[in-house]
Coordinates of N, CA and C in Angstrom, one line a residue:
X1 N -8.1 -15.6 16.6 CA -9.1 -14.6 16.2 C -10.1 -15.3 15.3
X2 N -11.5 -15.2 15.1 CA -12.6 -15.4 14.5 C -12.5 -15.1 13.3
X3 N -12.7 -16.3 12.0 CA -12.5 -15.8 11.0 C -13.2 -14.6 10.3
X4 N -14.5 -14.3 10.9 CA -15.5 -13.1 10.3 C -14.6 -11.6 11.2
X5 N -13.3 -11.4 11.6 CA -12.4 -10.6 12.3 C -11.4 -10.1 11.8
X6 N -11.3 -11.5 10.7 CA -9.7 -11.2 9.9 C -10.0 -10.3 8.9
X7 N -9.2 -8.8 8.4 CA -9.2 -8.3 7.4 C -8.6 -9.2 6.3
X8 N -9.6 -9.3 5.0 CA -9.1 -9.9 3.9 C -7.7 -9.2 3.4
X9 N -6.9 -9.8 2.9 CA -5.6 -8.9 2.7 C -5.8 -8.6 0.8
X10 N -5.2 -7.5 0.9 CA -5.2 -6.7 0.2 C -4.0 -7.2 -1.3
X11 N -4.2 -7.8 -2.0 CA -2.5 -8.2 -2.6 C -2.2 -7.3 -3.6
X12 N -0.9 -6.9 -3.7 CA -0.3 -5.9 -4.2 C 1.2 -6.7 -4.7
X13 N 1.2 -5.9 -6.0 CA 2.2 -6.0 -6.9 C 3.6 -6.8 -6.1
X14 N 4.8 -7.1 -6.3 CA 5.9 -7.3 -5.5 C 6.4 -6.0 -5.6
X15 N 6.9 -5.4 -4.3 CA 8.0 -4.3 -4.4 C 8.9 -3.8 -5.6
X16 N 8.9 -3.7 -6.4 CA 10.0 -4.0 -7.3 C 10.4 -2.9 -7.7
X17 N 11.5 -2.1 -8.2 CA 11.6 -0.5 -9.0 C 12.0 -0.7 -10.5
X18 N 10.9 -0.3 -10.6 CA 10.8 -0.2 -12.3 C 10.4 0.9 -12.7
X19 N 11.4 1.2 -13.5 CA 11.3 2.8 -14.7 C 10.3 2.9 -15.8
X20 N 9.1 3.8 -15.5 CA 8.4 3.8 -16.7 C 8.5 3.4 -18.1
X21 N 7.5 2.2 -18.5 CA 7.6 1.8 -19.8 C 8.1 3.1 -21.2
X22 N 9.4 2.8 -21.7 CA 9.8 4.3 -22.3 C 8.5 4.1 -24.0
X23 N 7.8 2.6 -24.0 CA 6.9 3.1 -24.8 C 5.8 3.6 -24.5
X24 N 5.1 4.0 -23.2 CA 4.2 4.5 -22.7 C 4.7 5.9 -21.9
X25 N 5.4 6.3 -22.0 CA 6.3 8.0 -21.9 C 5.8 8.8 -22.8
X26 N 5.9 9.8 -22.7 CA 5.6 10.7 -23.3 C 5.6 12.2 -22.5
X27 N 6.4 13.6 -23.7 CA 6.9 14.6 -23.4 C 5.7 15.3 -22.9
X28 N 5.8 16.3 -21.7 CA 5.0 16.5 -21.0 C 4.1 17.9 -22.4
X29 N 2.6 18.6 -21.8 CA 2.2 19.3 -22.4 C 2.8 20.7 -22.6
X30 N 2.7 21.2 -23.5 CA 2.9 22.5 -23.9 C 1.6 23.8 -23.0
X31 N 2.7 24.7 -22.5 CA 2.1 25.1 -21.2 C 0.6 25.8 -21.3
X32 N 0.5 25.9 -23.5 CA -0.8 26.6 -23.7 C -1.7 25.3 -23.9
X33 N -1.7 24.3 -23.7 CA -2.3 23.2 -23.9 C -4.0 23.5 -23.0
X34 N -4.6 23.1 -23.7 CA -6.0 23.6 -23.6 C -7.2 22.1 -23.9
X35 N -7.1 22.0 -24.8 CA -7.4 20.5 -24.7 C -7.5 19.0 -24.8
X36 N -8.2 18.4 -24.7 CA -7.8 17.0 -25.0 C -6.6 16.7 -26.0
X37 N -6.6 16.8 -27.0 CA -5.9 16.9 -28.2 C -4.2 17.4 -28.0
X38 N -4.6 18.3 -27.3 CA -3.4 19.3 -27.3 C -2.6 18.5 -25.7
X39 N -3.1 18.1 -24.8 CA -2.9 17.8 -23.4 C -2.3 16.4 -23.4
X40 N -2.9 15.5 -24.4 CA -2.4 14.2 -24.7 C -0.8 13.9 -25.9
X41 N 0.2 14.1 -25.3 CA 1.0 14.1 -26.5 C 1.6 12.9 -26.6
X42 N 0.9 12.3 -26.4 CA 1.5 10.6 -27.3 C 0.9 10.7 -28.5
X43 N 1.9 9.6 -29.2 CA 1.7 9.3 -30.9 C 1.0 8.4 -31.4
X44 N 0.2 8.7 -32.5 CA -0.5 7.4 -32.8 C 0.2 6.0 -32.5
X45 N 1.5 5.8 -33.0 CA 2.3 4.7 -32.7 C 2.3 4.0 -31.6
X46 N 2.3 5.3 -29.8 CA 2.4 4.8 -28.7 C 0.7 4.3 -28.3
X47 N -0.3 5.1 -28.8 CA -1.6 4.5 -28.8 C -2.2 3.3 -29.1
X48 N -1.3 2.7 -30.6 CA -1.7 1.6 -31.0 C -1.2 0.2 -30.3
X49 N -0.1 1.1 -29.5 CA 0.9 -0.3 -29.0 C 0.7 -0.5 -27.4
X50 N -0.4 0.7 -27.2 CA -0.8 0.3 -25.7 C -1.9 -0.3 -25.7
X51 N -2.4 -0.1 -26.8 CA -3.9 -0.8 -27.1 C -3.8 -2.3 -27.1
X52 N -3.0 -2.4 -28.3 CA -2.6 -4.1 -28.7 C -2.4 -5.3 -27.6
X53 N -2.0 -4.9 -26.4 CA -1.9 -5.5 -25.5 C -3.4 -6.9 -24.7
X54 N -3.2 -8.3 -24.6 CA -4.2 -8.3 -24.2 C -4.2 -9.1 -23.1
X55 N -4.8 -9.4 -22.0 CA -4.8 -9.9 -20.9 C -3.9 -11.5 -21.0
X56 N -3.0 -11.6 -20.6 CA -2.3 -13.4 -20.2 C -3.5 -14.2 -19.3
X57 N -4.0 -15.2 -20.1 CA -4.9 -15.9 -19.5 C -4.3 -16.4 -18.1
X58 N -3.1 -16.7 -18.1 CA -2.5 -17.2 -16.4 C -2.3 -16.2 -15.4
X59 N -2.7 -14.6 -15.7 CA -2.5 -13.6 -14.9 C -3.3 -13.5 -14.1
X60 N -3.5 -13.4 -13.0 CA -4.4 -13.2 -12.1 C -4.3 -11.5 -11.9
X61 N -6.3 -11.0 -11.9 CA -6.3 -9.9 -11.4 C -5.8 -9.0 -9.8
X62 N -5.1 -8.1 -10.7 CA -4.5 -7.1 -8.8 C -6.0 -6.7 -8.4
X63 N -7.4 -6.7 -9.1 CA -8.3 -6.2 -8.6 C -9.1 -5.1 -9.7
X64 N -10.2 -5.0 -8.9 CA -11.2 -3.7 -10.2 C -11.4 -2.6 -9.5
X65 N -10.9 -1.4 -9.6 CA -11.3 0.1 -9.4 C -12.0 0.8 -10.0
X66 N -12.7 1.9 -9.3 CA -13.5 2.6 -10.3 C -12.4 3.8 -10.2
X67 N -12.2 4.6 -12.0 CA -11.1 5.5 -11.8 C -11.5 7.0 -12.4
X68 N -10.4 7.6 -11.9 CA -11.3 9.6 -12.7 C -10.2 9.4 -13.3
X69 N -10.2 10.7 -13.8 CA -9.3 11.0 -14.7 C -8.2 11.9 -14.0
X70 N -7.0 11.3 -14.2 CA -5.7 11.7 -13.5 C -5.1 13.2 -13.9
X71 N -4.5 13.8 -13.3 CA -3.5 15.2 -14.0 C -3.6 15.0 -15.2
X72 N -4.3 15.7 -15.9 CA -3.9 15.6 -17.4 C -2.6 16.2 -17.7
X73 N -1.7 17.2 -16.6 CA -0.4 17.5 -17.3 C 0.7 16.7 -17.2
X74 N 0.3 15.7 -16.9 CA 1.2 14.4 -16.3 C 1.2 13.6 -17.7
X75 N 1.8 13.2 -18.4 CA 2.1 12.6 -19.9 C 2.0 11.1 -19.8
X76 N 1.5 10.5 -20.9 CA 2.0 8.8 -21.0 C 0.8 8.0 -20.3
X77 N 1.3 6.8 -20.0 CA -0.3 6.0 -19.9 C -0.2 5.4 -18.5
X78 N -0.6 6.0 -17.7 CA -0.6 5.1 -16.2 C -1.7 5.3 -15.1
X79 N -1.7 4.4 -14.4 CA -3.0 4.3 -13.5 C -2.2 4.6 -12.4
X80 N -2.8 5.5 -11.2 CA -2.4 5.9 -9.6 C -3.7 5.1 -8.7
X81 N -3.1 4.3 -8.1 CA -3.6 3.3 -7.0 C -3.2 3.2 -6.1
X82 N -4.2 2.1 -4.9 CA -3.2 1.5 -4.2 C -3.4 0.2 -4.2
X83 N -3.4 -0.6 -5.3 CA -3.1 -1.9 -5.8 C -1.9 -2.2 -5.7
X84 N -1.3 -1.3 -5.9 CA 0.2 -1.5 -6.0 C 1.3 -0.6 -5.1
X85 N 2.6 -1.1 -4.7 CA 3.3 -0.7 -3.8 C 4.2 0.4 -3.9
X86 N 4.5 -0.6 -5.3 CA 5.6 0.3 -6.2 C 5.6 0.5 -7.4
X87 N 6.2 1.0 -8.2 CA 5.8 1.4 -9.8 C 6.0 -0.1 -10.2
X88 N 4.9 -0.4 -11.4 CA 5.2 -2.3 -12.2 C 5.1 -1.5 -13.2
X89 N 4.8 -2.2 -14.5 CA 3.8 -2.3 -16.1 C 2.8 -3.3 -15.8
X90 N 1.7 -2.8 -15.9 CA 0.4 -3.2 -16.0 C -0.5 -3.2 -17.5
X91 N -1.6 -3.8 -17.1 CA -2.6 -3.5 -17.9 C -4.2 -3.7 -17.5
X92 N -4.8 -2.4 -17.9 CA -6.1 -2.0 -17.6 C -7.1 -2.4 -18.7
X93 N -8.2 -3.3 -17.9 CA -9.1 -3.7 -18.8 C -10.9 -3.1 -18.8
X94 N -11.6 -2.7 -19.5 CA -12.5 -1.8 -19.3 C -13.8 -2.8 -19.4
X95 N -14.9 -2.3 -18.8 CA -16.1 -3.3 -19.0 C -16.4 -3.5 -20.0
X96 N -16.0 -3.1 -21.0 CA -16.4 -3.5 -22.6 C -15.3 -4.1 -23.5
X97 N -14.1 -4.6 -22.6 CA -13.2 -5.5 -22.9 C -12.0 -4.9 -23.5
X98 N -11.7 -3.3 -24.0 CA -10.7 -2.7 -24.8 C -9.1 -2.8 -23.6
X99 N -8.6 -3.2 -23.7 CA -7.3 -3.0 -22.8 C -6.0 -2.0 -23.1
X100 N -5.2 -1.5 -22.3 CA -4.3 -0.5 -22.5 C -3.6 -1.1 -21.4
X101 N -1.9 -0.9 -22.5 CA -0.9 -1.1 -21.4 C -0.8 -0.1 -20.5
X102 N -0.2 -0.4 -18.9 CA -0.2 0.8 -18.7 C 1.3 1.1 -17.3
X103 N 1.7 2.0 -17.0 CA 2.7 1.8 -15.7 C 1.8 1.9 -14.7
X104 N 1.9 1.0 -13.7 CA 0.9 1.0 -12.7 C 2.1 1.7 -11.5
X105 N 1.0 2.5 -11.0 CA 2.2 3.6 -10.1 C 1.2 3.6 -8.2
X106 N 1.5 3.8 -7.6 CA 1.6 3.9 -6.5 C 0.4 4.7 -5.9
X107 N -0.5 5.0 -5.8 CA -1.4 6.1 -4.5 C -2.2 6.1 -3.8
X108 N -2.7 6.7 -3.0 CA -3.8 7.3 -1.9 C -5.0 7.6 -2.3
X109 N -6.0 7.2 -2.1 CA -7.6 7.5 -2.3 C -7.9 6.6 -3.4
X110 N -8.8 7.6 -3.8 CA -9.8 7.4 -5.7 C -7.9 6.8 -7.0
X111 N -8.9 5.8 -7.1 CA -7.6 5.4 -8.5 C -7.3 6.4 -9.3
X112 N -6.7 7.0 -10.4 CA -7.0 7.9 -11.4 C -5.9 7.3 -12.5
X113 N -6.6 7.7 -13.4 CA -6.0 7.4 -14.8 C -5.4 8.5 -16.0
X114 N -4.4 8.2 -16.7 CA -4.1 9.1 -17.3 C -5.1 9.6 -18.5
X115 N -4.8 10.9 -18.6 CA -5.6 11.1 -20.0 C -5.5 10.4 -21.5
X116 N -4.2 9.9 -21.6 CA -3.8 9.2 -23.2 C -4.3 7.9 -22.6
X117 N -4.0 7.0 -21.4 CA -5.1 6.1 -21.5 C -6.3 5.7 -21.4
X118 N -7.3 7.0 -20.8 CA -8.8 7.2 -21.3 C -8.9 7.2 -22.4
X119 N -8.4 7.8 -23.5 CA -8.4 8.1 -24.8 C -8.1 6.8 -25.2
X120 N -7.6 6.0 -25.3 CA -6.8 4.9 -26.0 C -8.0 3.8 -25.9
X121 N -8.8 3.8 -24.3 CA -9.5 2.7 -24.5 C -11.0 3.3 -24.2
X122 N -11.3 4.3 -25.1 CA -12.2 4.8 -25.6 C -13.1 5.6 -24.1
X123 N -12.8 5.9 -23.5 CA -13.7 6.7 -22.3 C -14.2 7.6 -22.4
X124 N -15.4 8.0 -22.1 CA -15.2 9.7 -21.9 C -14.9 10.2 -20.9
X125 N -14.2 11.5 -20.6 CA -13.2 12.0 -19.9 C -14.1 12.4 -18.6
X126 N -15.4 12.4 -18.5 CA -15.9 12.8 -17.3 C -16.9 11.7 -16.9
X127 N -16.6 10.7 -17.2 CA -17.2 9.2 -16.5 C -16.1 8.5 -15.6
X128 N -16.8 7.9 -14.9 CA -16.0 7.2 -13.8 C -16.3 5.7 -13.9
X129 N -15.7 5.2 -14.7 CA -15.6 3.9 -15.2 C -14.7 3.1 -14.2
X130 N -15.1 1.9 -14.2 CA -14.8 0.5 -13.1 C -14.0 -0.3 -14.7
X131 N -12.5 -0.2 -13.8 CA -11.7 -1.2 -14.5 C -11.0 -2.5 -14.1
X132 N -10.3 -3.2 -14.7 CA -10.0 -4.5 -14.1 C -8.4 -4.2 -14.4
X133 N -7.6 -4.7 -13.2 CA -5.9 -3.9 -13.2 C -5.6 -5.1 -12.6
X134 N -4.5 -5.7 -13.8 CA -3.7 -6.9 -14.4 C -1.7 -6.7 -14.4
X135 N -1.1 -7.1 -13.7 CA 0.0 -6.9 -13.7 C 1.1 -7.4 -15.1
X136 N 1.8 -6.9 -15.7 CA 2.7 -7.4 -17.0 C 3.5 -8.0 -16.9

């Protein structure tokens, strides 16, 4: 087959089953939860420690998505792709360089991201920002 024929392959995470990072967890919203504030229940603690994180210069990128903003009733810090096969720990890097750890999880279509990690690496919640997604 002609090399201008071959689909470029797509590379994705290794298979692996991995349980959500329990420092990027967090208890789900309170069902009067209304906004930002109230919808994001992670702790300064878990904010600061997803932030701190910063790209391994020997890591090669899984790739850059442009991402919305995920279920906000969904808790904790993770991106929905299909970078990835299976659930890893990742980390997401924004065009202005702020990074957040994050569980890189599994999906279909448009990327989306969680609401405490918009928050963490300064987004606003109705922009659709192009990120760079780094495996841990």
């Amino acid at each position: 087959m002609p090399d201008f024929l071959k689909r470029e392959e797509t590379r994705t995470a290794a298979p692996v089953a991995a349980a959500p990072s329990p420092a990027l967890t967090a208890p789900r919203p309170s069902a009067g939860a209304r906004t930002a504030e109230t919808l994001d229940t992670t702790t300064e603690a878990q904010r600061a420690a997803a932030t701190a994180a910063t790209v391994p210069v020997q890591v090669a990128p899984l790739g850059k998505v442009v991402v919305s903003l995920g279920d906000v009733t969904v808790p904790g810090f993770w991106l929905k792709s299909s970078l990835v096969s299976a659930p890893v720990p990742g980390l997401v890097k924004t065009a202005g360089g702020q990074t957040v750890q994050v569980d890189l999880l599994p999906g279909d279509g448009a990327a989306q991201l969680s609401l405490a990690a918009f928050r963490a690496a300064g987004l606003g919640l109705t922009d659709l920002p192009q990120v760079e997604v780094f495996p841990r």
